[in-house]
PDB file of C-alpha atoms and ligand atoms in Angstrom:
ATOM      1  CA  UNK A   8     -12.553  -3.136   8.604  1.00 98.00           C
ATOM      2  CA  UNK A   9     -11.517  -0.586  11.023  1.00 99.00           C
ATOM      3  CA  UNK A  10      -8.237   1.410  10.350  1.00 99.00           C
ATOM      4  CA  UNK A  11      -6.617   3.495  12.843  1.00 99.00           C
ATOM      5  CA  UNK A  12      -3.469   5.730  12.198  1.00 99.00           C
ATOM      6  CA  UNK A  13      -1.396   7.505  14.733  1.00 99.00           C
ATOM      7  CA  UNK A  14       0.078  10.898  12.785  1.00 99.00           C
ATOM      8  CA  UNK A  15       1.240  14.333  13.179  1.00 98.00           C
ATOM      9  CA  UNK A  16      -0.734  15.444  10.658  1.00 98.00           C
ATOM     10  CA  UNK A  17      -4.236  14.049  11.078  1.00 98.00           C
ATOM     11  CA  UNK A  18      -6.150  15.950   8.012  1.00 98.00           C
ATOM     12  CA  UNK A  19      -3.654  14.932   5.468  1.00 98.00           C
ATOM     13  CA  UNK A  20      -3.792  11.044   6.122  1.00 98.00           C
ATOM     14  CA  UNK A  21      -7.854  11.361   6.398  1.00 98.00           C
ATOM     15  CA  UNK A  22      -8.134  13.356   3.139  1.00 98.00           C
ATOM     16  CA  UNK A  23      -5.445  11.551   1.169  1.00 98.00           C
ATOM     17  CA  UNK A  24      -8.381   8.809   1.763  1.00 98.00           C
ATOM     18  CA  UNK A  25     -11.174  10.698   0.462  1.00 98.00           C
ATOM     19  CA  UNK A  26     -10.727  10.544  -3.119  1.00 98.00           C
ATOM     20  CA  UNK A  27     -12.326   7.803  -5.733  1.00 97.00           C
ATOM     21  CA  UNK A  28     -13.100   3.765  -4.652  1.00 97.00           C
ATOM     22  CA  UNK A  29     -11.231   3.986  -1.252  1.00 98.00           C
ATOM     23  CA  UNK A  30     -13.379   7.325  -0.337  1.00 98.00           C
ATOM     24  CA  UNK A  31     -16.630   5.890  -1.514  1.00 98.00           C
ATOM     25  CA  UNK A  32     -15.065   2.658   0.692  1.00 98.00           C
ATOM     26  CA  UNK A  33     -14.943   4.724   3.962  1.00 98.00           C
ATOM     27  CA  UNK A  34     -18.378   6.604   3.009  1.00 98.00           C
ATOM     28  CA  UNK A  35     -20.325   3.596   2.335  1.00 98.00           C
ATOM     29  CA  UNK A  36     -18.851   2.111   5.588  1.00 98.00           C
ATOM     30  CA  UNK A  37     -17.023  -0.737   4.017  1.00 98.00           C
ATOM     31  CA  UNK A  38     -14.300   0.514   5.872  1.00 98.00           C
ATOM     32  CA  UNK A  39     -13.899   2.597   9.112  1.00 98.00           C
ATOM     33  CA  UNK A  40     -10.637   5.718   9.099  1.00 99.00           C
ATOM     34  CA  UNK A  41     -10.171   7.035  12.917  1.00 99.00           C
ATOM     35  CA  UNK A  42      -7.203   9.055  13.053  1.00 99.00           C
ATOM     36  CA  UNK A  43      -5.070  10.352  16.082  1.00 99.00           C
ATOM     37  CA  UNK A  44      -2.864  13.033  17.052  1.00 99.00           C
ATOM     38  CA  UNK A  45      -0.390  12.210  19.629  1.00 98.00           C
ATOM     39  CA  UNK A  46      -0.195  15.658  20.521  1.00 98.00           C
ATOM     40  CA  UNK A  47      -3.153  15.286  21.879  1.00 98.00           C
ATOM     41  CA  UNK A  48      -2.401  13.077  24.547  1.00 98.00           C
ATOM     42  CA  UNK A  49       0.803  15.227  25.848  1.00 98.00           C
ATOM     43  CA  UNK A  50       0.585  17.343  28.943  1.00 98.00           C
ATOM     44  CA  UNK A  51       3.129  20.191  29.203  1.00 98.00           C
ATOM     45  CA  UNK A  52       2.445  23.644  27.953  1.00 98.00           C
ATOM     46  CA  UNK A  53       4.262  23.015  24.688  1.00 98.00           C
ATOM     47  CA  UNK A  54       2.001  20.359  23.586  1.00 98.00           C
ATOM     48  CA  UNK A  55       5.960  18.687  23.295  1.00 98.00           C
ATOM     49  CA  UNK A  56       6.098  15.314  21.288  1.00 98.00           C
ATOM     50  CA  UNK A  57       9.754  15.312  19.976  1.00 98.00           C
ATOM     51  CA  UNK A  58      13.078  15.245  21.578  1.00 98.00           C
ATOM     52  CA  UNK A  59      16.824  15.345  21.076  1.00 98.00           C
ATOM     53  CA  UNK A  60      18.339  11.905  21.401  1.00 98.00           C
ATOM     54  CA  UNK A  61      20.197  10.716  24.103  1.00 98.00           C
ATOM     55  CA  UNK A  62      23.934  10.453  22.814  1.00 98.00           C
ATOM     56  CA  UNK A  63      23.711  13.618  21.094  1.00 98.00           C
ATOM     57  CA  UNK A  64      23.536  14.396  17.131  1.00 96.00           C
ATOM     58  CA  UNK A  65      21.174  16.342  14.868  1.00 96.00           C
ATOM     59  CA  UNK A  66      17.347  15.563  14.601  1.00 97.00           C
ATOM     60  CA  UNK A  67      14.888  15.249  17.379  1.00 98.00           C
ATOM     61  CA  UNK A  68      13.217  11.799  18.188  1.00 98.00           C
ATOM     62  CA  UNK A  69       9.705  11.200  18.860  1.00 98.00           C
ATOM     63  CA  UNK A  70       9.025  10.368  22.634  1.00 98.00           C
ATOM     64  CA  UNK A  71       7.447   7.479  23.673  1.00 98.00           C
ATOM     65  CA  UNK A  72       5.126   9.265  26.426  1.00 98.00           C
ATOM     66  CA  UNK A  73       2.640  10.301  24.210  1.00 98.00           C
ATOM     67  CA  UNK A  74       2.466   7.419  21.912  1.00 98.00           C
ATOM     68  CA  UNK A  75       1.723   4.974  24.859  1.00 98.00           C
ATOM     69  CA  UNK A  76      -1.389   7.277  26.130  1.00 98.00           C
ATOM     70  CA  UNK A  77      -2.467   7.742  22.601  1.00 99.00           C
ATOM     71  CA  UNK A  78      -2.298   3.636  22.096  1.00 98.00           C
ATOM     72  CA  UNK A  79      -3.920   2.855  24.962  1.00 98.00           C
ATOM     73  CA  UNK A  80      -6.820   5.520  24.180  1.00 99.00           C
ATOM     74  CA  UNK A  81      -7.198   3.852  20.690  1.00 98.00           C
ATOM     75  CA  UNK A  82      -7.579   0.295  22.073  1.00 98.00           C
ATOM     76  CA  UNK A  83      -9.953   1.911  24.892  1.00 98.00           C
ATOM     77  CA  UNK A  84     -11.902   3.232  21.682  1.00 98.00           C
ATOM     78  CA  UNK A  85     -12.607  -0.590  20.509  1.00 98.00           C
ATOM     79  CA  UNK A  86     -11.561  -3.872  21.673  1.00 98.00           C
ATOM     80  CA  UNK A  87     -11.024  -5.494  18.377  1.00 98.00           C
ATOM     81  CA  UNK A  88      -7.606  -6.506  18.683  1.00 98.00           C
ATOM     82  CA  UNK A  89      -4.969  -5.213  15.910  1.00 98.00           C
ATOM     83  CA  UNK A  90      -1.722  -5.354  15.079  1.00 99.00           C
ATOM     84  CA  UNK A  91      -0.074  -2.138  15.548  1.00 99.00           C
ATOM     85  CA  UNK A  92       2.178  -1.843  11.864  1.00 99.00           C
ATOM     86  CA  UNK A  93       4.997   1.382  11.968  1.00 99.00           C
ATOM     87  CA  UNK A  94       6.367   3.092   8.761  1.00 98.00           C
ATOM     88  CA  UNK A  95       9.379   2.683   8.081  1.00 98.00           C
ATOM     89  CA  UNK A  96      12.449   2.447   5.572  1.00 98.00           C
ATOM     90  CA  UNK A  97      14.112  -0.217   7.999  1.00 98.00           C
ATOM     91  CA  UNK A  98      10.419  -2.160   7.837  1.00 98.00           C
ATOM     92  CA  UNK A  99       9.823  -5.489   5.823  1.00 98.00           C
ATOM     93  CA  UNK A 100       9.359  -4.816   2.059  1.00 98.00           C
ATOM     94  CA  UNK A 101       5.173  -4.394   1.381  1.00 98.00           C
ATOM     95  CA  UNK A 102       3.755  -5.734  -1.389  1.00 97.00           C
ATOM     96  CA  UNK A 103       0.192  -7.582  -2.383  1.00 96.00           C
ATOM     97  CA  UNK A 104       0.586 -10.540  -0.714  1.00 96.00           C
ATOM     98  CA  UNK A 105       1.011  -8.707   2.900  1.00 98.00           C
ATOM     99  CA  UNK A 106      -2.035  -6.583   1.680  1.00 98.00           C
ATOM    100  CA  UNK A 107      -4.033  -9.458   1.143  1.00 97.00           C
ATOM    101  CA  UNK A 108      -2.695 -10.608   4.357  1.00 98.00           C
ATOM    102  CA  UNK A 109      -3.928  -7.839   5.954  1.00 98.00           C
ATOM    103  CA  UNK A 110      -7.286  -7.367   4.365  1.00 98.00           C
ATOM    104  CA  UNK A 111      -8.269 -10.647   6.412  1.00 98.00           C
ATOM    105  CA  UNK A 112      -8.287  -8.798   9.832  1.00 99.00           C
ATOM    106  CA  UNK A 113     -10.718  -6.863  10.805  1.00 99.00           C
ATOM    107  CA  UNK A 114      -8.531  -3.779  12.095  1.00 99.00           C
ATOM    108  CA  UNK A 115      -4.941  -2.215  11.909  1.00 99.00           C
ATOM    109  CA  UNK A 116      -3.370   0.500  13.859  1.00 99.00           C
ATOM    110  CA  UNK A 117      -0.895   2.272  12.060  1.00 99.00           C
ATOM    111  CA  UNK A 118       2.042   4.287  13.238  1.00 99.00           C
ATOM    112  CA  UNK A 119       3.596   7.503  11.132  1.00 99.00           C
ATOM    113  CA  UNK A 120       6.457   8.997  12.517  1.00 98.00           C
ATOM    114  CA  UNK A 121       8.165  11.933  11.934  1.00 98.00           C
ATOM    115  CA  UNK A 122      11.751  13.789  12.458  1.00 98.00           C
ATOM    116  CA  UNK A 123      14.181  10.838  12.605  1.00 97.00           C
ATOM    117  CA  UNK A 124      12.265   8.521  14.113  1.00 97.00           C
ATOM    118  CA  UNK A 125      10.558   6.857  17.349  1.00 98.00           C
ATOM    119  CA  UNK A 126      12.232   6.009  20.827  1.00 98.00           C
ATOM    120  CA  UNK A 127      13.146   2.708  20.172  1.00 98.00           C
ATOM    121  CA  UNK A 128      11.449   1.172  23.996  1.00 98.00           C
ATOM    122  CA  UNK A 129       7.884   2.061  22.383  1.00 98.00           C
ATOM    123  CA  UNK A 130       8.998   0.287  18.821  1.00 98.00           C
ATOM    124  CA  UNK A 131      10.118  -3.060  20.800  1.00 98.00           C
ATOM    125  CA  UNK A 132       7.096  -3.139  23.138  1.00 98.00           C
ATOM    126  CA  UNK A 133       4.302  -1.870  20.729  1.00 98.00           C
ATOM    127  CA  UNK A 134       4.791  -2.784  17.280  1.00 98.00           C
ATOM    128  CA  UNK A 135       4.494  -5.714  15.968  1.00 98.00           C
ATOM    129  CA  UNK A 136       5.264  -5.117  12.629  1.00 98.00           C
ATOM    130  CA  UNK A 137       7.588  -2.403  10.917  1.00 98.00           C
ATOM    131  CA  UNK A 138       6.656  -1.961   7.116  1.00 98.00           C
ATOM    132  CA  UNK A 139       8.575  -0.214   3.908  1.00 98.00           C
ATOM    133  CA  UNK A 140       7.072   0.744   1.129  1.00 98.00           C
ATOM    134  CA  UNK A 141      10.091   1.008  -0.784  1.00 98.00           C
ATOM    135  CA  UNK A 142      13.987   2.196  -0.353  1.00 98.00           C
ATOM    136  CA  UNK A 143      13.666   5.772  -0.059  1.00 98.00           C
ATOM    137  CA  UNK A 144      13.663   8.132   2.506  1.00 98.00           C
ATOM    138  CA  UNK A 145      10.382  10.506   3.172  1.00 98.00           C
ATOM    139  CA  UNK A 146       9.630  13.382   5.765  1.00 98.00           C
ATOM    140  CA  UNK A 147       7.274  11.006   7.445  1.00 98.00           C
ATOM    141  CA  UNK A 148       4.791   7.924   7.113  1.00 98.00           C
ATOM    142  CA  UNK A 149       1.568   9.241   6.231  1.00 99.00           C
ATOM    143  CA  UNK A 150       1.846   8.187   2.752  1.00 98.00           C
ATOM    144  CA  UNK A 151       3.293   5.105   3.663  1.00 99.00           C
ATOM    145  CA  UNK A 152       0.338   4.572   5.846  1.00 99.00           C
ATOM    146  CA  UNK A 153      -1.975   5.890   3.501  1.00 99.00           C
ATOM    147  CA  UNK A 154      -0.325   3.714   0.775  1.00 98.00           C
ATOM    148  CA  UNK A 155      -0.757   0.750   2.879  1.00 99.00           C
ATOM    149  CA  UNK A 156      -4.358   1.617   3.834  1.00 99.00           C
ATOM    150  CA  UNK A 157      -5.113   1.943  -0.014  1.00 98.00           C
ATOM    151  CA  UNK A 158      -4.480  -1.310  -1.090  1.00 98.00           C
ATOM    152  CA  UNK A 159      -6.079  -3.245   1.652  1.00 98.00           C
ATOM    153  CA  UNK A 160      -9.269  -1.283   1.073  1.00 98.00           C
ATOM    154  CA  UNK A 161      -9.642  -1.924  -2.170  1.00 97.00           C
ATOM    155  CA  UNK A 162      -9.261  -5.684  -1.702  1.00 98.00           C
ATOM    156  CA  UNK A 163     -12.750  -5.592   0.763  1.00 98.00           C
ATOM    157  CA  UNK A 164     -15.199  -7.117  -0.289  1.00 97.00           C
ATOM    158  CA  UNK A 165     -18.106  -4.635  -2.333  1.00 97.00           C
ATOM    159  CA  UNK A 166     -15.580  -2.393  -2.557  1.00 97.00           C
ATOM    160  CA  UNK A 167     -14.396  -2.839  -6.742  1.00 95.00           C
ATOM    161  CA  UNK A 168     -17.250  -3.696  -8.564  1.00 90.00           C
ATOM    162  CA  UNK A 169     -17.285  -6.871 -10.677  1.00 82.00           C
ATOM    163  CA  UNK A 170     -15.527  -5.697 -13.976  1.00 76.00           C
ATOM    164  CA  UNK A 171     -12.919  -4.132 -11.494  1.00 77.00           C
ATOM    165  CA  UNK A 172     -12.425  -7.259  -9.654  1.00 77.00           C
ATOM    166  CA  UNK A 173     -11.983  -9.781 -12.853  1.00 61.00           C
ATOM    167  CA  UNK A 174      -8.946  -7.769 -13.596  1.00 64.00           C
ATOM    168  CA  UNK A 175      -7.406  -7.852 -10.236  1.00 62.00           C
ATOM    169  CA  UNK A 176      -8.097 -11.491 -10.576  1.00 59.00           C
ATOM    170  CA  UNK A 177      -5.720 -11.639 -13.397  1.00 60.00           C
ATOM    171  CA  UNK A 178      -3.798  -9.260 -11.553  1.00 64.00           C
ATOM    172  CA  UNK A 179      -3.436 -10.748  -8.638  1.00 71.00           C
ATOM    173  CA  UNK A 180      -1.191 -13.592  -9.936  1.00 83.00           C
ATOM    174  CA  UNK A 181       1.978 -11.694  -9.997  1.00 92.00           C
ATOM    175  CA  UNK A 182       2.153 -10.675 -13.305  1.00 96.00           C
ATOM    176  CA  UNK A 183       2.363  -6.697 -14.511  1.00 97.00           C
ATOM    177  CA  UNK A 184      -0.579  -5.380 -16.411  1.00 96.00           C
ATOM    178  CA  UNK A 185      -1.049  -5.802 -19.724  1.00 97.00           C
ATOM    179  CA  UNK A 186      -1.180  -2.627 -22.202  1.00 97.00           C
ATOM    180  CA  UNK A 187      -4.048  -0.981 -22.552  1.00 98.00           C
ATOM    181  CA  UNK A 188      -5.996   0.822 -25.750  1.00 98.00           C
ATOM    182  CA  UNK A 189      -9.270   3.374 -26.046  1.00 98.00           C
ATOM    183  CA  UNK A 190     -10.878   5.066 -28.514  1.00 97.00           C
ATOM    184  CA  UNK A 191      -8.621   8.124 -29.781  1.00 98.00           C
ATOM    185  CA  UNK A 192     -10.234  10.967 -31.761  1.00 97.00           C
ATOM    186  CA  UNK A 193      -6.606  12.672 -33.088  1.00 98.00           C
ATOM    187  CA  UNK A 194      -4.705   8.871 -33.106  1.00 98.00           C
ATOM    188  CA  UNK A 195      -7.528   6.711 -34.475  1.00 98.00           C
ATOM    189  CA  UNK A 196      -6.562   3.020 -34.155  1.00 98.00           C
ATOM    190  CA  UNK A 197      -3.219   3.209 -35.686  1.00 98.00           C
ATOM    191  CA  UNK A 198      -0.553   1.326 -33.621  1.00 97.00           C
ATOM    192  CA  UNK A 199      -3.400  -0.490 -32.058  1.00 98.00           C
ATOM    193  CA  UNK A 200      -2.504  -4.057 -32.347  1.00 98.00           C
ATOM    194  CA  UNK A 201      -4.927  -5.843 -34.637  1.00 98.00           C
ATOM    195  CA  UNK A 202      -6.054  -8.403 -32.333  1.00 98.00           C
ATOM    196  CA  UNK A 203      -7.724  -5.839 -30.378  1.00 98.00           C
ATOM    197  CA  UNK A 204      -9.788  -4.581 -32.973  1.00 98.00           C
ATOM    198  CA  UNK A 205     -10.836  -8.495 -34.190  1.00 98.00           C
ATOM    199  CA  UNK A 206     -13.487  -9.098 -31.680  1.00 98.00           C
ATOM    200  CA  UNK A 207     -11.924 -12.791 -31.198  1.00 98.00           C
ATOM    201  CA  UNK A 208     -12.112 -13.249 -27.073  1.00 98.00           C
ATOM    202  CA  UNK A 209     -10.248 -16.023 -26.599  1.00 98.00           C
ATOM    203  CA  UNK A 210      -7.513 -14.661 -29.123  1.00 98.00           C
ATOM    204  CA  UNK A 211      -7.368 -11.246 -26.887  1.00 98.00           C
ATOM    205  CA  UNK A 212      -6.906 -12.691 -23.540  1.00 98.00           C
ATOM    206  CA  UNK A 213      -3.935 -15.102 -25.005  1.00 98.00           C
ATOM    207  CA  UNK A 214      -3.088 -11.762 -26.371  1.00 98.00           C
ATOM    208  CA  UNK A 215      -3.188 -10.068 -22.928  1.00 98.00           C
ATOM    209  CA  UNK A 216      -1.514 -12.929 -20.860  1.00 98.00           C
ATOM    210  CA  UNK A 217       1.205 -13.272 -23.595  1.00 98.00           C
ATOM    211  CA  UNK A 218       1.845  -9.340 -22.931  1.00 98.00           C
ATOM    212  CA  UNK A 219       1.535  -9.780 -19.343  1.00 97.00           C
ATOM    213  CA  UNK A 220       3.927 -12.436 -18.934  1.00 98.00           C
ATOM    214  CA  UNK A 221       6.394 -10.151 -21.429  1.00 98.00           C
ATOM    215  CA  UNK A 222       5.946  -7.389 -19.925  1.00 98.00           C
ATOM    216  CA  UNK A 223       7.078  -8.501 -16.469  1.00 97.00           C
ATOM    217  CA  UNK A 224      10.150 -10.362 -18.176  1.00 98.00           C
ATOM    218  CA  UNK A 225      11.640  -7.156 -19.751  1.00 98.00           C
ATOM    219  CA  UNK A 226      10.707  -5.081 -16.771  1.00 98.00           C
ATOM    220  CA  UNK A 227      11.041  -7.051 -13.234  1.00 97.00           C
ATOM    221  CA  UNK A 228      12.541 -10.422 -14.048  1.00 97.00           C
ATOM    222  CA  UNK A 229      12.664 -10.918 -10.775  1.00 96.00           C
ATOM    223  CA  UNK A 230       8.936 -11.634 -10.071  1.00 96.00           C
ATOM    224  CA  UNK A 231       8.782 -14.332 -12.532  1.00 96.00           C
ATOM    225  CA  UNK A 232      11.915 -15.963 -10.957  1.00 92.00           C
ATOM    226  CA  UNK A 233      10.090 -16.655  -7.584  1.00 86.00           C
ATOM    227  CA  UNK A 234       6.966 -18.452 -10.080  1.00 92.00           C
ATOM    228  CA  UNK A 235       6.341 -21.412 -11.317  1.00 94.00           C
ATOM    229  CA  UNK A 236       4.869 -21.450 -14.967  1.00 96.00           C
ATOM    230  CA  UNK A 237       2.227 -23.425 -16.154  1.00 97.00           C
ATOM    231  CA  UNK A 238       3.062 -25.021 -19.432  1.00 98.00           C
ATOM    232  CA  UNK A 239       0.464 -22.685 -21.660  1.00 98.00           C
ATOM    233  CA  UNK A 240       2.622 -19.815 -19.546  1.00 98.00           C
ATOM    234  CA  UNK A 241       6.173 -20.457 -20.666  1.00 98.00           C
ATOM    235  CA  UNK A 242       4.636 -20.996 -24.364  1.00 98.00           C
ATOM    236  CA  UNK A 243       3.159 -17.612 -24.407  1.00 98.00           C
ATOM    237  CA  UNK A 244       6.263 -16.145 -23.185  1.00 98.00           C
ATOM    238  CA  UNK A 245       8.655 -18.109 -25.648  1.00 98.00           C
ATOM    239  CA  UNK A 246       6.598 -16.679 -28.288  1.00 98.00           C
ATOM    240  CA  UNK A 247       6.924 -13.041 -26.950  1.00 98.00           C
ATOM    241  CA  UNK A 248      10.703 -13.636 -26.707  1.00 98.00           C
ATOM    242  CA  UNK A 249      10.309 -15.127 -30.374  1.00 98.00           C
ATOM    243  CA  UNK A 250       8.472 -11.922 -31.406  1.00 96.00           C
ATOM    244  CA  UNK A 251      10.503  -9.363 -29.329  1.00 95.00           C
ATOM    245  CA  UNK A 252      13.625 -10.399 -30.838  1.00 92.00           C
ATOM    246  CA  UNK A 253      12.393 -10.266 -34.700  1.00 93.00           C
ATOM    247  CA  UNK A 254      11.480  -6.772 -33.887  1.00 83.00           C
TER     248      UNK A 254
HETATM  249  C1  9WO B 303      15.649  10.812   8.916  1.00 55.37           C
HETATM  250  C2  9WO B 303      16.998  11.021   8.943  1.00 55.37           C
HETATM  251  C3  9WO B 303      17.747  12.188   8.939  1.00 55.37           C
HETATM  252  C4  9WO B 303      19.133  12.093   8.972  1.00 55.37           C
HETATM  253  C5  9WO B 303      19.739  10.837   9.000  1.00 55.37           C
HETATM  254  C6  9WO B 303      18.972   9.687   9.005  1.00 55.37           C
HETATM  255  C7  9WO B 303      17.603   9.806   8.967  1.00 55.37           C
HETATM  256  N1  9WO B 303      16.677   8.869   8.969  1.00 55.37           N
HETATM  257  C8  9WO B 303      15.514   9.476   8.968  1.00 55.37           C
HETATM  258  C9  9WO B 303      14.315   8.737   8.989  1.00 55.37           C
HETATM  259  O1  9WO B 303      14.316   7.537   8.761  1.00 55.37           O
HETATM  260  N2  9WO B 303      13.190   9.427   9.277  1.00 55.37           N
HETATM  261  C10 9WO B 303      11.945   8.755   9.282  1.00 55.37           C
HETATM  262  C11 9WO B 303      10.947   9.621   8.595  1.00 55.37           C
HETATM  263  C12 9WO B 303      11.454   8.421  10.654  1.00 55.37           C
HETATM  264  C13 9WO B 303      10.196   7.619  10.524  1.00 55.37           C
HETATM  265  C14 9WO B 303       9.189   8.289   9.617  1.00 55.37           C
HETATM  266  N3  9WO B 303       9.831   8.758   8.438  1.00 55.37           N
HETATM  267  C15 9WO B 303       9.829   8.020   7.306  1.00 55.37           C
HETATM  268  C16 9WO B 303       9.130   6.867   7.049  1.00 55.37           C
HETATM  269  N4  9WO B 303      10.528   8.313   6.227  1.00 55.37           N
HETATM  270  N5  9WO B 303      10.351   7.381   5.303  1.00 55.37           N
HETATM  271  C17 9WO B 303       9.498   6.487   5.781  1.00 55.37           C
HETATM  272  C18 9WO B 303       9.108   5.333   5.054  1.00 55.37           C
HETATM  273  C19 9WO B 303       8.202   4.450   5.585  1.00 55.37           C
HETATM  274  C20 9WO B 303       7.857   3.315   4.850  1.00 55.37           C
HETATM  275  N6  9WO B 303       8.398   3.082   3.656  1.00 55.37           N
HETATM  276  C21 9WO B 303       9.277   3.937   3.120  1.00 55.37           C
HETATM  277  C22 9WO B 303       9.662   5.073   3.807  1.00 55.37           C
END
């Protein structure tokens, strides 16, 4: 899958993708990173990409000039069509499903502005999608974009090896993760729950959904409200609200 990203800054978005199963991703040519300054493809002295808004105020916009040429140079680059996705807190909420969504296509261009935004003509006549990675306010999208290029990577196929990919399976379903116990020279295995210690496999992973499905009751209600439970489901989480309220 090929992944271009327009940015400002270049060499941070490329090495923010460097490091651990995404970098081995890109080296191993599971995936493809190309990424492009539109600086580059501006014409004045100045190498000028920003510029105060029309109607006055504070902050400089991105022009939409440079953008277009740099667009039209990336789809010159490759004809594999993509949809061209832009960073941004106004964008629609991103979460697993759209990564999986986007994992299925065999390219994305992605946008990262900077100062206060992009000239609104090139948003409405380029972008076809406008993504948030949460309800905050950054100096840019590069992590956004490397965010988003993250966890589509790691959903390619060869990519996670198999022991990594069984637990995304369970993962996947819209459940939090389950916690999680090693081998501790200075703790040994107190506070350890016992059942993790008996060696009984079908006991831990009804342990570990049971603690999944708890988990994301105390901590994001919300996701289980949108999910339909099977009936082995809402048992294991009636006995976790059983046990969570003797202790
Ligand atoms: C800056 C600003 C300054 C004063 C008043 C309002 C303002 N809005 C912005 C602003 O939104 N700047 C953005 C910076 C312009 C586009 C790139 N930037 C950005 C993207 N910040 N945060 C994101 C982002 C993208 C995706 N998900 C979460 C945040």
């Amino acid at each position: 899958m090929r992944f271009d990203v327009i940015s400002l800054f270049p060499d941070y978005v490329s090495h923010c993708l460097k490091a651990g199963v995404v970098g081995r991703a890109f080296e191993r040519s599971i995936a493809q990173l190309h990424t492009w300054n539109p600086r580059d493809f501006t014409h004045d002295n100045y190498r000028r990409i920003d510029e105060r808004p029309f109607g006055g105020g504070p902050g400089m916009v991105m022009m939409a000039d440079p953008l277009l040429e740099c667009l039209q140079a990336i789809k010159d680059a490759d004809v594999t069509p993509a949809p061209v996705l832009y960073m941004s807190p106004q964008g629609r909420p991103f979460n697993q499903a759209k990564a999986r969504e986007l994992a299925r296509l065999p390219r994305v261009i992605l946008l990262a502005g900077r100062y206060e935004g992009v000239d609104q003509r090139f948003l409405d006549t380029h972008v076809d999608q406008e993504i948030s990675i949460g309800d905050f306010v950054l100096s840019g999208g590069e992590l956004p974009a490397v965010t988003v290029v993250d966890a589509v990577v790691r959903l390619l196929d060869g990519v996670l090896n198999d022991a990594d990919s069984a637990i995304q399976d369970s993962f996947e379903q819209g459940l939090l993760d389950c916690p999680h116990y090693t081998r501790s020279e200075s703790l040994g295995t107190a506070g350890v729950p016992d059942v993790l210690l008996s060696g009984n496999h079908a006991l831990i992973a009804r342990w570990r959904r049971k603690q999944s499905l708890g988990q994301t009751w105390l901590k994001r209600p919300d996701l289980l409200g949108s999910m339909a439970l099977s009936k082995q489901d809402a048992e294991l989480l009636n006995e976790f609200k059983t046990e969570q309220n003797a202790n």
